[in-house]
């Protein structure tokens, strides 16, 4: 008999019966009677299980007893047509090897229907559930689709640093990086900490965004994108905020704000389309289990033209809505998620790209409008999520940019290199940042951002 190589469950389910196969995976359930045992086996390659049928007479009783939910096994047998409903083929087992047992008294994933909250406490095991298998496969597919989208368009993937000395968003939400002894740091004469003695010879932090370095890339390579982890020490315990999240940031020379909006809209639609075309098994599962309108919503977004309106128009709609908001609205306020969702879900019933925000609620780098009050920023607002993308056309005039930096009292010293892009060969350019986990909230229909990343980092939580 020739060597049989392992076939993944996803591929087994497509094979024609009548051949010898080898499957390896984790037992989801075992049931049966005195004569026969049915084992549902999953190896993570698909949401679907392969059914293994073992005639009790052909196996040692002790072996069968050790095959319990969570155990890892290798099964050799014949792929046969399945008589039971629910699957087209199954494995008639000839031999079963047990790689690892899972004690039924202590394995936490015994029964179905654990709450998502409970599963967060066992994040090291939750990838073994159907739900997290589906979410993590979709997460992978979306990461792949993002690289494919930009590669097809000729964008260059630029790796921007994770440790940085500048605060791109200017919000002061940085995690410090230091090797100084926090119990006894070197001091300056004025009592401040002497960062000259720190590892990098200056104060450094984890990046909140790769944009500033991304702009340097765009001013040389034309069109770039970053896709990496970003960090925000923002104390928001909400279903939409993480302290460590992944962001995709395209940055393009010669794009004005309209071009930027066109790209953002096309980008998101193409990702959703990719999910519909490549992740249907997993989407169907999530649709049935958590959100009966998920697939319909995804299909509708692909077909819908996003609304485009200015902040000023948006505020007017909110003021005239007659709605009682927790946070009152008025020109100049930063929109809260309740306002964004009112516009998207109730007023327009489709995604909205909002532009031209008051300069005081946006970052220093955004292109200033003629009115002296607003900047050419754009946020893409989505149903159930609120802000999914933030971006802008960038201020390309050195003079105006420096004036804004002074106005905000920011340090020039850590930004000199950035200002060089405006000193030498400056050009109109634009970009945006898509929060990867916010995209995944939308595509999977999950309600909490902690459930679309394998190991969430949030205030007071960095386990695993
Ligand atoms: O709007 P933000 O802060 O924009 C920037 O960082 C720009 N530098 C992007 C650019 O123009 N290149 O963040 C961009 C997106 C948000 O729209 C949101 O989707 C996501 O990043 N985001 C978060 N996602 C999860 N947890 C958080 N704490 C997030 N903060 C922002
Ligand atoms: Mg933003």
GROMACS .gro file of N, CA and C in nm, residues 352-417:
model
  198
  352UNK      N    1  -2.164   5.721   0.433
  352UNK     CA    2  -2.148   5.864   0.410
  352UNK      C    3  -1.999   5.900   0.414
  353UNK      N    4  -1.957   5.981   0.319
  353UNK     CA    5  -1.822   6.039   0.329
  353UNK      C    6  -1.838   6.186   0.366
  354UNK      N    7  -1.794   6.219   0.486
  354UNK     CA    8  -1.809   6.356   0.533
  354UNK      C    9  -1.677   6.430   0.516
  355UNK      N   10  -1.685   6.555   0.470
  355UNK     CA   11  -1.563   6.631   0.439
  355UNK      C   12  -1.565   6.769   0.504
  356UNK      N   13  -1.452   6.838   0.493
  356UNK     CA   14  -1.440   6.979   0.531
  356UNK      C   15  -1.480   7.006   0.677
  357UNK      N   16  -1.404   6.947   0.764
  357UNK     CA   17  -1.427   6.959   0.909
  357UNK      C   18  -1.364   7.088   0.964
  358UNK      N   19  -1.415   7.136   1.078
  358UNK     CA   20  -1.348   7.248   1.145
  358UNK      C   21  -1.203   7.211   1.172
  359UNK      N   22  -1.112   7.303   1.149
  359UNK     CA   23  -0.970   7.268   1.163
  359UNK      C   24  -0.934   7.233   1.307
  360UNK      N   25  -1.008   7.289   1.403
  360UNK     CA   26  -0.971   7.266   1.543
  360UNK      C   27  -0.996   7.124   1.592
  361UNK      N   28  -1.076   7.048   1.520
  361UNK     CA   29  -1.099   6.910   1.565
  361UNK      C   30  -1.021   6.810   1.480
  362UNK      N   31  -0.934   6.861   1.392
  362UNK     CA   32  -0.858   6.769   1.307
  362UNK      C   33  -0.707   6.793   1.319
  363UNK      N   34  -0.628   6.698   1.268
  363UNK     CA   35  -0.483   6.700   1.287
  363UNK      C   36  -0.417   6.812   1.205
  364UNK      N   37  -0.292   6.843   1.242
  364UNK     CA   38  -0.220   6.959   1.188
  364UNK      C   39  -0.190   6.952   1.039
  365UNK      N   40  -0.186   6.831   0.984
  365UNK     CA   41  -0.136   6.813   0.846
  365UNK      C   42  -0.241   6.831   0.738
  366UNK      N   43  -0.368   6.854   0.777
  366UNK     CA   44  -0.474   6.858   0.675
  366UNK      C   45  -0.473   6.989   0.597
  367UNK      N   46  -0.505   6.980   0.469
  367UNK     CA   47  -0.503   7.099   0.383
  367UNK      C   48  -0.608   7.200   0.427
  368UNK      N   49  -0.563   7.324   0.442
  368UNK     CA   50  -0.652   7.428   0.491
  368UNK      C   51  -0.736   7.484   0.377
  369UNK      N   52  -0.865   7.500   0.402
  369UNK     CA   53  -0.954   7.560   0.302
  369UNK      C   54  -0.941   7.711   0.303
  370UNK      N   55  -0.993   7.774   0.196
  370UNK     CA   56  -0.987   7.921   0.181
  370UNK      C   57  -1.058   7.992   0.295
  371UNK      N   58  -1.163   7.929   0.349
  371UNK     CA   59  -1.244   7.998   0.451
  371UNK      C   60  -1.170   8.022   0.582
  372UNK      N   61  -1.051   7.963   0.597
  372UNK     CA   62  -0.973   7.982   0.719
  372UNK      C   63  -1.029   7.907   0.839
  373UNK      N   64  -1.142   7.836   0.822
  373UNK     CA   65  -1.205   7.768   0.936
  373UNK      C   66  -1.201   7.615   0.922
  374UNK      N   67  -1.206   7.569   0.797
  374UNK     CA   68  -1.219   7.425   0.777
  374UNK      C   69  -1.098   7.368   0.703
  375UNK      N   70  -1.086   7.236   0.714
  375UNK     CA   71  -0.976   7.166   0.646
  375UNK      C   72  -1.031   7.054   0.559
  376UNK      N   73  -0.949   7.013   0.462
  376UNK     CA   74  -0.995   6.915   0.365
  376UNK      C   75  -0.980   6.771   0.416
  377UNK      N   76  -1.043   6.747   0.531
  377UNK     CA   77  -1.043   6.612   0.588
  377UNK      C   78  -1.162   6.534   0.536
  378UNK      N   79  -1.154   6.404   0.545
  378UNK     CA   80  -1.270   6.321   0.508
  378UNK      C   81  -1.277   6.199   0.598
  379UNK      N   82  -1.397   6.171   0.649
  379UNK     CA   83  -1.419   6.049   0.725
  379UNK      C   84  -1.522   5.966   0.650
  380UNK      N   85  -1.500   5.836   0.642
  380UNK     CA   86  -1.602   5.748   0.584
  380UNK      C   87  -1.678   5.687   0.701
  381UNK      N   88  -1.809   5.707   0.700
  381UNK     CA   89  -1.895   5.661   0.811
  381UNK      C   90  -1.980   5.545   0.763
  382UNK      N   91  -1.984   5.439   0.846
  382UNK     CA   92  -2.050   5.315   0.805
  382UNK      C   93  -2.161   5.275   0.901
  383UNK      N   94  -2.262   5.205   0.848
  383UNK     CA   95  -2.367   5.155   0.938
  383UNK      C   96  -2.308   5.063   1.044
  384UNK      N   97  -2.360   5.073   1.164
  384UNK     CA   98  -2.322   4.990   1.280
  384UNK      C   99  -2.184   5.022   1.336
  385UNK      N  100  -2.100   5.094   1.262
  385UNK     CA  101  -1.962   5.116   1.302
  385UNK      C  102  -1.936   5.262   1.336
  386UNK      N  103  -1.992   5.353   1.254
  386UNK     CA  104  -1.949   5.492   1.262
  386UNK      C  105  -1.825   5.507   1.175
  387UNK      N  106  -1.723   5.575   1.228
  387UNK     CA  107  -1.604   5.603   1.145
  387UNK      C  108  -1.525   5.476   1.115
  388UNK      N  109  -1.507   5.448   0.987
  388UNK     CA  110  -1.428   5.331   0.947
  388UNK      C  111  -1.297   5.377   0.882
  389UNK      N  112  -1.301   5.497   0.819
  389UNK     CA  113  -1.183   5.555   0.755
  389UNK      C  114  -1.170   5.700   0.799
  390UNK      N  115  -1.046   5.744   0.822
  390UNK     CA  116  -1.018   5.886   0.842
  390UNK      C  117  -0.906   5.924   0.747
  391UNK      N  118  -0.921   6.036   0.679
  391UNK     CA  119  -0.814   6.076   0.587
  391UNK      C  120  -0.825   6.222   0.549
  392UNK      N  121  -0.744   6.265   0.454
  392UNK     CA  122  -0.749   6.404   0.410
  392UNK      C  123  -0.660   6.427   0.289
  393UNK      N  124  -0.683   6.543   0.225
  393UNK     CA  125  -0.577   6.596   0.140
  393UNK      C  126  -0.480   6.662   0.236
  394UNK      N  127  -0.351   6.658   0.205
  394UNK     CA  128  -0.251   6.711   0.298
  394UNK      C  129  -0.215   6.855   0.262
  395UNK      N  130  -0.178   6.931   0.364
  395UNK     CA  131  -0.132   7.067   0.337
  395UNK      C  132   0.004   7.059   0.269
  396UNK      N  133   0.013   7.110   0.146
  396UNK     CA  134   0.139   7.097   0.074
  396UNK      C  135   0.223   7.223   0.080
  397UNK      N  136   0.167   7.332   0.131
  397UNK     CA  137   0.244   7.457   0.141
  397UNK      C  138   0.323   7.461   0.272
  398UNK      N  139   0.454   7.479   0.259
  398UNK     CA  140   0.542   7.483   0.377
  398UNK      C  141   0.498   7.593   0.472
  399UNK      N  142   0.468   7.709   0.414
  399UNK     CA  143   0.432   7.825   0.495
  399UNK      C  144   0.307   7.798   0.580
  400UNK      N  145   0.204   7.747   0.515
  400UNK     CA  146   0.079   7.722   0.588
  400UNK      C  147   0.095   7.611   0.691
  401UNK      N  148   0.173   7.510   0.656
  401UNK     CA  149   0.194   7.399   0.747
  401UNK      C  150   0.270   7.445   0.872
  402UNK      N  151   0.374   7.526   0.848
  402UNK     CA  152   0.452   7.576   0.964
  402UNK      C  153   0.366   7.666   1.052
  403UNK      N  154   0.283   7.746   0.987
  403UNK     CA  155   0.197   7.836   1.065
  403UNK      C  156   0.104   7.753   1.156
  404UNK      N  157   0.052   7.645   1.101
  404UNK     CA  158  -0.040   7.560   1.179
  404UNK      C  159   0.034   7.491   1.294
  405UNK      N  160   0.156   7.445   1.266
  405UNK     CA  161   0.236   7.380   1.371
  405UNK      C  162   0.262   7.479   1.485
  406UNK      N  163   0.293   7.604   1.449
  406UNK     CA  164   0.315   7.706   1.552
  406UNK      C  165   0.188   7.734   1.631
  407UNK      N  166   0.079   7.748   1.558
  407UNK     CA  167  -0.050   7.777   1.620
  407UNK      C  168  -0.085   7.671   1.725
  408UNK      N  169  -0.051   7.546   1.694
  408UNK     CA  170  -0.084   7.437   1.786
  408UNK      C  171   0.024   7.417   1.892
  409UNK      N  172   0.132   7.496   1.883
  409UNK     CA  173   0.239   7.482   1.982
  409UNK      C  174   0.311   7.349   1.973
  410UNK      N  175   0.316   7.289   1.853
  410UNK     CA  176   0.386   7.162   1.837
  410UNK      C  177   0.536   7.187   1.819
  411UNK      N  178   0.614   7.082   1.847
  411UNK     CA  179   0.759   7.098   1.834
  411UNK      C  180   0.803   7.080   1.689
  412UNK      N  181   0.878   7.175   1.637
  412UNK     CA  182   0.933   7.164   1.501
  412UNK      C  183   1.041   7.058   1.496
  413UNK      N  184   1.110   7.046   1.608
  413UNK     CA  185   1.231   6.966   1.611
  413UNK      C  186   1.209   6.822   1.565
  414UNK      N  187   1.099   6.760   1.613
  414UNK     CA  188   1.076   6.620   1.574
  414UNK      C  189   1.012   6.610   1.436
  415UNK      N  190   0.982   6.725   1.372
  415UNK     CA  191   0.912   6.721   1.243
  415UNK      C  192   0.994   6.778   1.127
  416UNK      N  193   1.120   6.817   1.154
  416UNK     CA  194   1.202   6.880   1.049
  416UNK      C  195   1.209   6.793   0.924
  417UNK      N  196   1.230   6.666   0.943
  417UNK     CA  197   1.240   6.573   0.829
  417UNK      C  198   1.110   6.570   0.749
   0.00000   0.00000   0.00000
